[in-house]
Amino acid sequence: MSEMQTAPQQVDAVVVGAGFAGLYQLHRLLKQGLNVRSFEAGNGVGGTWYWNRYPGARVDSQSHLYQYWFSDELLAEWNWGERFPAQPETERYLNHVCDRFGLREHITFGTRVTSADFDNASERWLVTTDKGERLSAQFLVMNTGGLSVPLPPPFKGHETFKGVTCHTSHWPSEGIDLDGKRVAVVGTGATGIQVIQTIADRVGEMTVFQRTANYTIPMRNPKLTDADRATMRAGYPAMKGHVQKTFAGFDFDFDPRPFAELPAEERQRVMEEGWADGSLKFWMGTFGDVFFDAGVAEIFSDFVRDRIRARINDPKVADKLVPKGHSFGTRRVPLETGYYEAFNRSNVHLVDVNEDAILHVDATGIQTASGHHDFDVIIYATGFDAGTGALTSIDVRGRAGVTIRDAWASGIRTTMGLQVHGYPNLFMTMGPYSPAAAFCNVPTCLDQQVDWISDAIAHVRAKGARALEPMAETEAKWLEHNDEVAKITLVAQTNHSWYTGANVAGKERRLLAYAGGVGPYRELCDDVRARGFAGFALT
Ligand code: NA7
C-alpha cells in the first residue's frame, strides 16, 4: 500500500440502510445522543420502497398498519391516499419522515458498506465503504432488509439478450418502455403477480413463465376519504399496542375457537368474512389452525382454488393457474387485483415451465423445450436471497475473524434474529429466526426490533460497558426453541419456498422466520430486556 491510510472516523454507531428500519433506528440513536453515521446504497431513502419501483409495486398491508407508530404528530399529519399504497406513496411517506425528523443530513447515500471487522482490543467495529471511507464504531446496526438482495437471472445465456432486461427490484427510475412491446415475465410470486396484472393492457404481447402457481387473495383497495382517515386516526391509540400482541402484527388476529369444533356454516361464515375484507386477514386473521393442521389447510386451499378457477375463461389455462402440490398459506399468499383476468386477454400467454422448460436465453429471447419465444423485454421477478443475503454479502468479521457468510455456511444462527454470538455490538433487524423475517406486518416488527436494539445500546452505555453479545448457550436455546415451534407448522414442511431457503442453491433448508407469533416473540424480547439483558454478556 503506497498511500498512508487516514485514521478512521470515530463514531458511536454506524447504521446500514435507510429503509423503514434504518430511518427509525437512526432517529432513535440520535435521540439517545449518539454520534451516528448512516449509509445507504441507494441514492434516496426507502430501502425496499426505493428499489422496487416496478409497475404495480404496492404494499400488501393496509396503510393504517404499514407505518411508524413512534410519533403521534406523524400519525396525525400524514394522509394516506389508498388502503394499500403503491410504491410512490410509500416512498413519499418515508422521505417525509426522513425530513420531518431531520435525518437526511446524517445519511450518506449511494454508498455501500463493504466490510466490518471487529477489533478485539478496542471492542469496536472498523467499517469500510465502497467509497473508501473508514469508520471506527462502537455499535453496528444492520437495517439492511430481509428481501434486499435479488437473485441473479437463473438461465444460461441471460447476458446475451440484446433487448431490455431487468430484475424487478432494480427497475430503473426512468421506467422501461413496455407499450406495444413483446414482454416476458419470469416468476409469479407476489412481485410477478403485481407486474403482470399492471402491464397486461399496455404491452403488445406478454408471455408469463410460471413454475409454481400461488394461492392469492383479491385485494380490496378503495381510495381513502377524509372520513376514512378520521376513523383510522381514532383507532390508532388502541391499535398501537394491539398490533404488538397479535400473531402477525396486524390489527386482526385468529379466531380463538378451534376450527374442528365449529359447525361447517360457522367456519364458512368466518372464512367468507375474512375473504371479503380483501386483505391478508383471510390468512392471518381467521383460523390459526390453517398453519398447523393439514386438513384445515386443504379446506382453505379448496376455498381459494374454486374462486380462482371461476375467474379464468379457458379451463386449460385455469388448470395451470390453480395451485397444486402445496397447501394454502404454506408459501407467501400475495394479494392481487385483476391478475386472473389478465390471462383472459388474447395478448397474454402462460407457459408452465414444468411442462415446457426454459433451456436458455439468447440474443432475441427465450428458448424453451417446445420452441423459441422472441422478446423485446425480459422481466425477472425471480425473488431474493431472503433473510440472510444482505448480511452474507458484506464481509462482517466477528471476534474470531470469521465472516458471517462463512459462519452461516455451516448453519444459520442468530439470537432472536437480533444478534449473533461472536459478533458483539452487531445488531440486525429482519434477521433470521425473528417473525420479521417473514410472518409479520413488517413495520410492526421493525418498530419492536429497533426499540429493543436501541434499549440494548442504551444499556451498554449506561453500564459504562464496551460490548453486548449473546452467550453461546442463549443462542443455542433460541435455535432450539425456534425449531421446536417451526416443526409443528405446515410452512416448515413445505420445502419449495423462500421461507425455507429453498429458492437459493446450496442454502440451508430451515424455516427462516420465527413462527411463534409476533406477540409471544415480543414478550420474550421484553423479558430479556426486563432482566437486564439476561443471557447476554456485557464486556
Ligand atoms: P418470490 O416470492 O421468491 O417469487 C419468485 C418467483 O420466481 C417464483 O414464482 C419462482 O418460482 C420464480 N422463479 C425463480 N426461479 C425460477 C426459474 N429458474 N424458473 C422459473 N421461475 C422461477 O419473489 P417475489 O419478489 O415475488 O416476492 C418476494 C417477497 O417480496 C414476497 O413474498 C413479499 O413478501 C415481498 P417458484 O415459486 O420458486 O417455483
mmCIF file of N, CA and C in Angstrom, residues 136-254:
data_model
loop_
_atom_site.group_PDB
_atom_site.id
_atom_site.type_symbol
_atom_site.label_atom_id
_atom_site.label_comp_id
_atom_site.label_asym_id
_atom_site.label_seq_id
_atom_site.Cartn_x
_atom_site.Cartn_y
_atom_site.Cartn_z
ATOM 1 N N SER A 136 -14.580 3.917 12.760
ATOM 2 C CA SER A 136 -14.490 3.059 13.938
ATOM 3 C C SER A 136 -15.750 3.335 14.755
ATOM 4 N N ALA A 137 -16.548 2.289 14.938
ATOM 5 C CA ALA A 137 -17.845 2.472 15.603
ATOM 6 C C ALA A 137 -17.986 1.482 16.746
ATOM 7 N N GLN A 138 -18.585 1.950 17.851
ATOM 8 C CA GLN A 138 -18.840 1.009 18.947
ATOM 9 C C GLN A 138 -19.972 0.043 18.553
ATOM 10 N N PHE A 139 -20.988 0.598 17.937
ATOM 11 C CA PHE A 139 -22.151 -0.225 17.578
ATOM 12 C C PHE A 139 -22.333 -0.243 16.057
ATOM 13 N N LEU A 140 -22.767 -1.398 15.572
ATOM 14 C CA LEU A 140 -23.033 -1.548 14.142
ATOM 15 C C LEU A 140 -24.426 -2.148 13.986
ATOM 16 N N VAL A 141 -25.311 -1.390 13.353
ATOM 17 C CA VAL A 141 -26.692 -1.870 13.218
ATOM 18 C C VAL A 141 -27.005 -2.082 11.741
ATOM 19 N N MET A 142 -27.333 -3.316 11.411
ATOM 20 C CA MET A 142 -27.595 -3.675 10.022
ATOM 21 C C MET A 142 -29.113 -3.649 9.787
ATOM 22 N N ASN A 143 -29.578 -2.538 9.241
ATOM 23 C CA ASN A 143 -31.002 -2.423 8.874
ATOM 24 C C ASN A 143 -31.083 -2.633 7.363
ATOM 25 N N THR A 144 -30.564 -3.777 6.945
ATOM 26 C CA THR A 144 -30.296 -3.996 5.524
ATOM 27 C C THR A 144 -31.416 -4.744 4.798
ATOM 28 N N GLY A 145 -32.511 -5.053 5.514
ATOM 29 C CA GLY A 145 -33.677 -5.622 4.837
ATOM 30 C C GLY A 145 -33.606 -7.121 4.687
ATOM 31 N N GLY A 146 -34.769 -7.730 4.665
ATOM 32 C CA GLY A 146 -34.837 -9.183 4.541
ATOM 33 C C GLY A 146 -34.988 -9.638 3.102
ATOM 34 N N LEU A 147 -35.409 -8.733 2.244
ATOM 35 C CA LEU A 147 -35.633 -9.086 0.837
ATOM 36 C C LEU A 147 -34.972 -8.009 -0.012
ATOM 37 N N SER A 148 -33.665 -7.870 0.156
ATOM 38 C CA SER A 148 -32.974 -6.759 -0.491
ATOM 39 C C SER A 148 -31.875 -7.202 -1.451
ATOM 40 N N VAL A 149 -31.561 -8.484 -1.438
ATOM 41 C CA VAL A 149 -30.515 -8.960 -2.364
ATOM 42 C C VAL A 149 -31.160 -9.846 -3.429
ATOM 43 N N PRO A 150 -31.350 -9.294 -4.636
ATOM 44 C CA PRO A 150 -32.037 -10.060 -5.678
ATOM 45 C C PRO A 150 -31.201 -11.239 -6.165
ATOM 46 N N LEU A 151 -31.880 -12.278 -6.602
ATOM 47 C CA LEU A 151 -31.165 -13.420 -7.182
ATOM 48 C C LEU A 151 -30.843 -13.108 -8.637
ATOM 49 N N PRO A 152 -29.652 -13.496 -9.092
ATOM 50 C CA PRO A 152 -29.309 -13.241 -10.498
ATOM 51 C C PRO A 152 -30.201 -14.072 -11.418
ATOM 52 N N PRO A 153 -30.367 -13.632 -12.673
ATOM 53 C CA PRO A 153 -31.190 -14.402 -13.604
ATOM 54 C C PRO A 153 -30.722 -15.857 -13.639
ATOM 55 N N PRO A 154 -31.648 -16.799 -13.530
ATOM 56 C CA PRO A 154 -31.236 -18.187 -13.347
ATOM 57 C C PRO A 154 -30.958 -18.959 -14.637
ATOM 58 N N PHE A 155 -30.938 -18.275 -15.785
ATOM 59 C CA PHE A 155 -30.835 -19.017 -17.043
ATOM 60 C C PHE A 155 -29.516 -18.765 -17.760
ATOM 61 N N LYS A 156 -29.022 -19.851 -18.352
ATOM 62 C CA LYS A 156 -27.813 -19.757 -19.185
ATOM 63 C C LYS A 156 -28.048 -18.732 -20.283
ATOM 64 N N GLY A 157 -27.069 -17.937 -20.577
ATOM 65 C CA GLY A 157 -27.134 -17.026 -21.720
ATOM 66 C C GLY A 157 -27.899 -15.743 -21.455
ATOM 67 N N HIS A 158 -28.329 -15.520 -20.223
ATOM 68 C CA HIS A 158 -29.166 -14.335 -19.948
ATOM 69 C C HIS A 158 -28.439 -13.038 -20.332
ATOM 70 N N GLU A 159 -27.108 -13.067 -20.234
ATOM 71 C CA GLU A 159 -26.340 -11.847 -20.505
ATOM 72 C C GLU A 159 -26.228 -11.565 -22.006
ATOM 73 N N THR A 160 -26.622 -12.525 -22.823
ATOM 74 C CA THR A 160 -26.509 -12.317 -24.275
ATOM 75 C C THR A 160 -27.747 -11.644 -24.867
ATOM 76 N N PHE A 161 -28.789 -11.515 -24.059
ATOM 77 C CA PHE A 161 -30.045 -10.940 -24.567
ATOM 78 C C PHE A 161 -29.820 -9.490 -25.008
ATOM 79 N N LYS A 162 -30.267 -9.175 -26.225
ATOM 80 C CA LYS A 162 -29.991 -7.836 -26.784
ATOM 81 C C LYS A 162 -31.094 -6.827 -26.487
ATOM 82 N N GLY A 163 -32.220 -7.317 -25.975
ATOM 83 C CA GLY A 163 -33.301 -6.382 -25.646
ATOM 84 C C GLY A 163 -33.078 -5.776 -24.270
ATOM 85 N N VAL A 164 -34.171 -5.282 -23.687
ATOM 86 C CA VAL A 164 -34.086 -4.671 -22.352
ATOM 87 C C VAL A 164 -34.405 -5.753 -21.332
ATOM 88 N N THR A 165 -33.611 -5.812 -20.283
ATOM 89 C CA THR A 165 -33.868 -6.828 -19.265
ATOM 90 C C THR A 165 -33.585 -6.256 -17.886
ATOM 91 N N CYS A 166 -34.312 -6.775 -16.891
ATOM 92 C CA CYS A 166 -34.169 -6.191 -15.571
ATOM 93 C C CYS A 166 -34.829 -7.074 -14.516
ATOM 94 N N HIS A 167 -34.213 -7.110 -13.333
ATOM 95 C CA HIS A 167 -34.868 -7.715 -12.173
ATOM 96 C C HIS A 167 -35.807 -6.648 -11.609
ATOM 97 N N THR A 168 -36.962 -7.083 -11.155
ATOM 98 C CA THR A 168 -37.968 -6.115 -10.689
ATOM 99 C C THR A 168 -37.436 -5.193 -9.596
ATOM 100 N N SER A 169 -36.517 -5.679 -8.783
ATOM 101 C CA SER A 169 -36.048 -4.869 -7.659
ATOM 102 C C SER A 169 -35.028 -3.817 -8.102
ATOM 103 N N HIS A 170 -34.650 -3.846 -9.380
ATOM 104 C CA HIS A 170 -33.732 -2.822 -9.878
ATOM 105 C C HIS A 170 -34.337 -2.093 -11.066
ATOM 106 N N TRP A 171 -35.641 -1.891 -10.973
ATOM 107 C CA TRP A 171 -36.354 -1.212 -12.056
ATOM 108 C C TRP A 171 -35.820 0.214 -12.171
ATOM 109 N N PRO A 172 -35.452 0.649 -13.389
ATOM 110 C CA PRO A 172 -34.858 1.992 -13.495
ATOM 111 C C PRO A 172 -35.876 3.084 -13.162
ATOM 112 N N SER A 173 -35.402 4.157 -12.536
ATOM 113 C CA SER A 173 -36.345 5.203 -12.125
ATOM 114 C C SER A 173 -36.980 5.884 -13.335
ATOM 115 N N GLU A 174 -36.295 5.842 -14.483
ATOM 116 C CA GLU A 174 -36.895 6.457 -15.676
ATOM 117 C C GLU A 174 -37.905 5.518 -16.338
ATOM 118 N N GLY A 175 -38.039 4.314 -15.800
ATOM 119 C CA GLY A 175 -39.020 3.349 -16.324
ATOM 120 C C GLY A 175 -38.483 2.579 -17.515
ATOM 121 N N ILE A 176 -39.286 1.628 -17.979
ATOM 122 C CA ILE A 176 -38.942 0.855 -19.179
ATOM 123 C C ILE A 176 -40.138 0.983 -20.117
ATOM 124 N N ASP A 177 -39.852 1.248 -21.376
ATOM 125 C CA ASP A 177 -40.944 1.407 -22.337
ATOM 126 C C ASP A 177 -41.526 0.027 -22.671
ATOM 127 N N LEU A 178 -42.744 -0.200 -22.222
ATOM 128 C CA LEU A 178 -43.375 -1.509 -22.438
ATOM 129 C C LEU A 178 -44.502 -1.433 -23.461
ATOM 130 N N ASP A 179 -44.876 -0.212 -23.835
ATOM 131 C CA ASP A 179 -46.052 -0.051 -24.688
ATOM 132 C C ASP A 179 -45.871 -0.778 -26.019
ATOM 133 N N GLY A 180 -46.764 -1.695 -26.259
ATOM 134 C CA GLY A 180 -46.759 -2.422 -27.529
ATOM 135 C C GLY A 180 -45.624 -3.425 -27.672
ATOM 136 N N LYS A 181 -44.838 -3.602 -26.633
ATOM 137 C CA LYS A 181 -43.651 -4.473 -26.743
ATOM 138 C C LYS A 181 -43.991 -5.946 -26.483
ATOM 139 N N ARG A 182 -43.066 -6.822 -26.913
ATOM 140 C CA ARG A 182 -43.172 -8.255 -26.615
ATOM 141 C C ARG A 182 -42.398 -8.499 -25.320
ATOM 142 N N VAL A 183 -43.151 -8.845 -24.288
ATOM 143 C CA VAL A 183 -42.566 -8.858 -22.947
ATOM 144 C C VAL A 183 -42.653 -10.258 -22.335
ATOM 145 N N ALA A 184 -41.544 -10.676 -21.712
ATOM 146 C CA ALA A 184 -41.549 -11.914 -20.918
ATOM 147 C C ALA A 184 -41.516 -11.538 -19.450
ATOM 148 N N VAL A 185 -42.317 -12.221 -18.637
ATOM 149 C CA VAL A 185 -42.202 -12.078 -17.181
ATOM 150 C C VAL A 185 -41.906 -13.466 -16.627
ATOM 151 N N VAL A 186 -40.789 -13.583 -15.925
ATOM 152 C CA VAL A 186 -40.434 -14.858 -15.303
ATOM 153 C C VAL A 186 -40.701 -14.724 -13.805
ATOM 154 N N GLY A 187 -41.570 -15.574 -13.291
ATOM 155 C CA GLY A 187 -41.855 -15.543 -11.857
ATOM 156 C C GLY A 187 -43.255 -15.056 -11.578
ATOM 157 N N THR A 188 -43.932 -15.791 -10.701
ATOM 158 C CA THR A 188 -45.318 -15.462 -10.352
ATOM 159 C C THR A 188 -45.504 -15.459 -8.834
ATOM 160 N N GLY A 189 -44.502 -14.889 -8.118
ATOM 161 C CA GLY A 189 -44.664 -14.640 -6.688
ATOM 162 C C GLY A 189 -45.404 -13.318 -6.507
ATOM 163 N N ALA A 190 -45.316 -12.758 -5.304
ATOM 164 C CA ALA A 190 -46.028 -11.505 -5.009
ATOM 165 C C ALA A 190 -45.649 -10.419 -6.016
ATOM 166 N N THR A 191 -44.380 -10.381 -6.401
ATOM 167 C CA THR A 191 -43.908 -9.343 -7.326
ATOM 168 C C THR A 191 -44.411 -9.590 -8.745
ATOM 169 N N GLY A 192 -44.188 -10.796 -9.251
ATOM 170 C CA GLY A 192 -44.605 -11.111 -10.621
ATOM 171 C C GLY A 192 -46.094 -10.839 -10.806
ATOM 172 N N ILE A 193 -46.879 -11.221 -9.835
ATOM 173 C CA ILE A 193 -48.331 -11.016 -9.913
ATOM 174 C C ILE A 193 -48.652 -9.530 -10.059
ATOM 175 N N GLN A 194 -47.978 -8.691 -9.280
ATOM 176 C CA GLN A 194 -48.247 -7.245 -9.373
ATOM 177 C C GLN A 194 -47.845 -6.701 -10.745
ATOM 178 N N VAL A 195 -46.716 -7.168 -11.251
ATOM 179 C CA VAL A 195 -46.258 -6.688 -12.564
ATOM 180 C C VAL A 195 -47.243 -7.116 -13.648
ATOM 181 N N ILE A 196 -47.575 -8.395 -13.650
ATOM 182 C CA ILE A 196 -48.387 -8.969 -14.733
ATOM 183 C C ILE A 196 -49.747 -8.274 -14.824
ATOM 184 N N GLN A 197 -50.411 -8.151 -13.669
ATOM 185 C CA GLN A 197 -51.760 -7.563 -13.683
ATOM 186 C C GLN A 197 -51.722 -6.079 -14.083
ATOM 187 N N THR A 198 -50.572 -5.439 -13.871
ATOM 188 C CA THR A 198 -50.477 -4.000 -14.126
ATOM 189 C C THR A 198 -50.137 -3.697 -15.582
ATOM 190 N N ILE A 199 -49.324 -4.545 -16.200
ATOM 191 C CA ILE A 199 -48.852 -4.186 -17.554
ATOM 192 C C ILE A 199 -49.624 -4.905 -18.665
ATOM 193 N N ALA A 200 -50.523 -5.819 -18.294
ATOM 194 C CA ALA A 200 -51.184 -6.654 -19.322
ATOM 195 C C ALA A 200 -51.830 -5.833 -20.430
ATOM 196 N N ASP A 201 -52.428 -4.692 -20.079
ATOM 197 C CA ASP A 201 -53.137 -3.937 -21.122
ATOM 198 C C ASP A 201 -52.250 -2.897 -21.808
ATOM 199 N N ARG A 202 -50.973 -2.851 -21.418
ATOM 200 C CA ARG A 202 -50.059 -1.882 -22.063
ATOM 201 C C ARG A 202 -49.150 -2.543 -23.074
ATOM 202 N N VAL A 203 -48.803 -3.781 -22.791
ATOM 203 C CA VAL A 203 -47.804 -4.435 -23.634
ATOM 204 C C VAL A 203 -48.447 -4.905 -24.942
ATOM 205 N N GLY A 204 -47.584 -5.210 -25.924
ATOM 206 C CA GLY A 204 -48.114 -5.803 -27.146
ATOM 207 C C GLY A 204 -48.536 -7.231 -26.835
ATOM 208 N N GLU A 205 -47.527 -8.074 -26.583
ATOM 209 C CA GLU A 205 -47.760 -9.469 -26.197
ATOM 210 C C GLU A 205 -46.972 -9.737 -24.926
ATOM 211 N N MET A 206 -47.566 -10.496 -24.024
ATOM 212 C CA MET A 206 -46.813 -10.848 -22.800
ATOM 213 C C MET A 206 -46.866 -12.356 -22.612
ATOM 214 N N THR A 207 -45.702 -12.937 -22.352
ATOM 215 C CA THR A 207 -45.641 -14.358 -22.004
ATOM 216 C C THR A 207 -45.160 -14.472 -20.570
ATOM 217 N N VAL A 208 -45.947 -15.157 -19.763
ATOM 218 C CA VAL A 208 -45.619 -15.351 -18.354
ATOM 219 C C VAL A 208 -45.057 -16.758 -18.180
ATOM 220 N N PHE A 209 -43.871 -16.838 -17.591
ATOM 221 C CA PHE A 209 -43.260 -18.142 -17.328
ATOM 222 C C PHE A 209 -43.487 -18.473 -15.855
ATOM 223 N N GLN A 210 -44.307 -19.475 -15.625
ATOM 224 C CA GLN A 210 -44.682 -19.825 -14.257
ATOM 225 C C GLN A 210 -44.115 -21.183 -13.871
ATOM 226 N N ARG A 211 -43.530 -21.250 -12.678
ATOM 227 C CA ARG A 211 -43.075 -22.548 -12.164
ATOM 228 C C ARG A 211 -44.050 -23.076 -11.109
ATOM 229 N N THR A 212 -44.514 -22.173 -10.228
ATOM 230 C CA THR A 212 -45.449 -22.588 -9.189
ATOM 231 C C THR A 212 -46.598 -21.591 -9.142
ATOM 232 N N ALA A 213 -47.819 -22.095 -9.240
ATOM 233 C CA ALA A 213 -48.985 -21.212 -9.096
ATOM 234 C C ALA A 213 -49.204 -20.969 -7.608
ATOM 235 N N ASN A 214 -49.503 -19.731 -7.272
ATOM 236 C CA ASN A 214 -49.704 -19.395 -5.861
ATOM 237 C C ASN A 214 -51.179 -19.208 -5.522
ATOM 238 N N TYR A 215 -51.499 -19.443 -4.266
ATOM 239 C CA TYR A 215 -52.808 -19.026 -3.752
ATOM 240 C C TYR A 215 -52.747 -17.519 -3.586
ATOM 241 N N THR A 216 -53.827 -16.843 -3.889
ATOM 242 C CA THR A 216 -53.860 -15.383 -3.789
ATOM 243 C C THR A 216 -55.168 -14.958 -3.126
ATOM 244 N N ILE A 217 -55.234 -13.710 -2.760
ATOM 245 C CA ILE A 217 -56.471 -13.139 -2.189
ATOM 246 C C ILE A 217 -56.744 -11.840 -2.948
ATOM 247 N N PRO A 218 -57.993 -11.632 -3.408
ATOM 248 C CA PRO A 218 -58.274 -10.365 -4.110
ATOM 249 C C PRO A 218 -58.187 -9.178 -3.149
ATOM 250 N N MET A 219 -57.403 -8.195 -3.557
ATOM 251 C CA MET A 219 -57.196 -7.002 -2.721
ATOM 252 C C MET A 219 -58.395 -6.058 -2.847
ATOM 253 N N ARG A 220 -58.884 -5.566 -1.727
ATOM 254 C CA ARG A 220 -59.914 -4.510 -1.771
ATOM 255 C C ARG A 220 -59.191 -3.216 -1.443
ATOM 256 N N ASN A 221 -59.114 -2.358 -2.454
ATOM 257 C CA ASN A 221 -58.224 -1.200 -2.292
ATOM 258 C C ASN A 221 -58.895 0.125 -2.637
ATOM 259 N N PRO A 222 -59.866 0.535 -1.808
ATOM 260 C CA PRO A 222 -60.507 1.815 -2.116
ATOM 261 C C PRO A 222 -59.572 2.998 -1.859
ATOM 262 N N LYS A 223 -59.837 4.080 -2.566
ATOM 263 C CA LYS A 223 -59.180 5.355 -2.223
ATOM 264 C C LYS A 223 -59.764 5.779 -0.880
ATOM 265 N N LEU A 224 -58.931 6.396 -0.056
ATOM 266 C CA LEU A 224 -59.407 6.785 1.271
ATOM 267 C C LEU A 224 -59.945 8.215 1.252
ATOM 268 N N THR A 225 -61.017 8.415 1.996
ATOM 269 C CA THR A 225 -61.605 9.755 2.123
ATOM 270 C C THR A 225 -61.170 10.356 3.460
ATOM 271 N N ASP A 226 -61.498 11.634 3.646
ATOM 272 C CA ASP A 226 -61.196 12.263 4.948
ATOM 273 C C ASP A 226 -61.902 11.508 6.072
ATOM 274 N N ALA A 227 -63.115 11.057 5.787
ATOM 275 C CA ALA A 227 -63.860 10.326 6.824
ATOM 276 C C ALA A 227 -63.141 9.011 7.163
ATOM 277 N N ASP A 228 -62.634 8.324 6.133
ATOM 278 C CA ASP A 228 -61.883 7.070 6.379
ATOM 279 C C ASP A 228 -60.666 7.360 7.262
ATOM 280 N N ARG A 229 -59.978 8.448 6.916
ATOM 281 C CA ARG A 229 -58.751 8.770 7.664
ATOM 282 C C ARG A 229 -59.077 9.148 9.110
ATOM 283 N N ALA A 230 -60.210 9.830 9.295
ATOM 284 C CA ALA A 230 -60.604 10.208 10.664
ATOM 285 C C ALA A 230 -60.891 8.941 11.472
ATOM 286 N N THR A 231 -61.553 7.975 10.853
ATOM 287 C CA THR A 231 -61.849 6.716 11.548
ATOM 288 C C THR A 231 -60.547 5.996 11.885
ATOM 289 N N MET A 232 -59.622 5.984 10.904
ATOM 290 C CA MET A 232 -58.322 5.341 11.139
ATOM 291 C C MET A 232 -57.630 5.981 12.341
ATOM 292 N N ARG A 233 -57.607 7.301 12.333
ATOM 293 C CA ARG A 233 -56.873 8.020 13.400
ATOM 294 C C ARG A 233 -57.494 7.756 14.763
ATOM 295 N N ALA A 234 -58.827 7.670 14.791
ATOM 296 C CA ALA A 234 -59.499 7.434 16.077
ATOM 297 C C ALA A 234 -59.089 6.071 16.636
ATOM 298 N N GLY A 235 -58.735 5.153 15.733
ATOM 299 C CA GLY A 235 -58.368 3.811 16.173
ATOM 300 C C GLY A 235 -56.904 3.668 16.573
ATOM 301 N N TYR A 236 -56.066 4.649 16.239
ATOM 302 C CA TYR A 236 -54.621 4.485 16.449
ATOM 303 C C TYR A 236 -54.221 4.206 17.902
ATOM 304 N N PRO A 237 -54.771 4.977 18.879
ATOM 305 C CA PRO A 237 -54.278 4.738 20.251
ATOM 306 C C PRO A 237 -54.444 3.283 20.689
ATOM 307 N N ALA A 238 -55.585 2.694 20.362
ATOM 308 C CA ALA A 238 -55.803 1.297 20.766
ATOM 309 C C ALA A 238 -54.956 0.351 19.917
ATOM 310 N N MET A 239 -54.842 0.693 18.637
ATOM 311 C CA MET A 239 -54.166 -0.196 17.684
ATOM 312 C C MET A 239 -52.660 -0.311 17.945
ATOM 313 N N LYS A 240 -52.094 0.797 18.384
ATOM 314 C CA LYS A 240 -50.643 0.898 18.582
ATOM 315 C C LYS A 240 -50.096 -0.254 19.442
ATOM 316 N N GLY A 241 -50.729 -0.481 20.572
ATOM 317 C CA GLY A 241 -50.260 -1.564 21.431
ATOM 318 C C GLY A 241 -50.751 -2.909 20.949
ATOM 319 N N HIS A 242 -51.966 -2.902 20.373
ATOM 320 C CA HIS A 242 -52.600 -4.165 19.997
ATOM 321 C C HIS A 242 -51.813 -4.915 18.918
ATOM 322 N N VAL A 243 -51.305 -4.191 17.917
ATOM 323 C CA VAL A 243 -50.601 -4.875 16.816
ATOM 324 C C VAL A 243 -49.401 -5.672 17.341
ATOM 325 N N GLN A 244 -48.851 -5.238 18.469
ATOM 326 C CA GLN A 244 -47.689 -5.935 19.033
ATOM 327 C C GLN A 244 -48.084 -7.221 19.759
ATOM 328 N N LYS A 245 -49.385 -7.453 19.871
ATOM 329 C CA LYS A 245 -49.820 -8.638 20.614
ATOM 330 C C LYS A 245 -50.404 -9.719 19.701
ATOM 331 N N THR A 246 -50.606 -9.394 18.451
ATOM 332 C CA THR A 246 -51.264 -10.347 17.554
ATOM 333 C C THR A 246 -50.246 -11.338 16.969
ATOM 334 N N PHE A 247 -50.757 -12.307 16.213
ATOM 335 C CA PHE A 247 -49.866 -13.316 15.646
ATOM 336 C C PHE A 247 -48.934 -12.730 14.585
ATOM 337 N N ALA A 248 -49.468 -11.829 13.762
ATOM 338 C CA ALA A 248 -48.670 -11.387 12.613
ATOM 339 C C ALA A 248 -48.523 -9.870 12.519
ATOM 340 N N GLY A 249 -48.796 -9.168 13.622
ATOM 341 C CA GLY A 249 -48.527 -7.734 13.633
ATOM 342 C C GLY A 249 -49.557 -6.885 12.917
ATOM 343 N N PHE A 250 -50.727 -7.473 12.641
ATOM 344 C CA PHE A 250 -51.818 -6.698 12.052
ATOM 345 C C PHE A 250 -52.788 -6.304 13.174
ATOM 346 N N ASP A 251 -53.883 -5.617 12.805
ATOM 347 C CA ASP A 251 -54.866 -5.285 13.838
ATOM 348 C C ASP A 251 -55.905 -6.395 13.983
ATOM 349 N N PHE A 252 -55.829 -7.418 13.124
ATOM 350 C CA PHE A 252 -56.702 -8.589 13.279
ATOM 351 C C PHE A 252 -55.887 -9.751 13.820
ATOM 352 N N ASP A 253 -56.595 -10.737 14.340
ATOM 353 C CA ASP A 253 -55.902 -11.914 14.858
ATOM 354 C C ASP A 253 -56.796 -13.135 14.645
ATOM 355 N N PHE A 254 -56.257 -14.312 14.984
ATOM 356 C CA PHE A 254 -57.002 -15.546 14.753
ATOM 357 C C PHE A 254 -58.236 -15.630 15.645
#
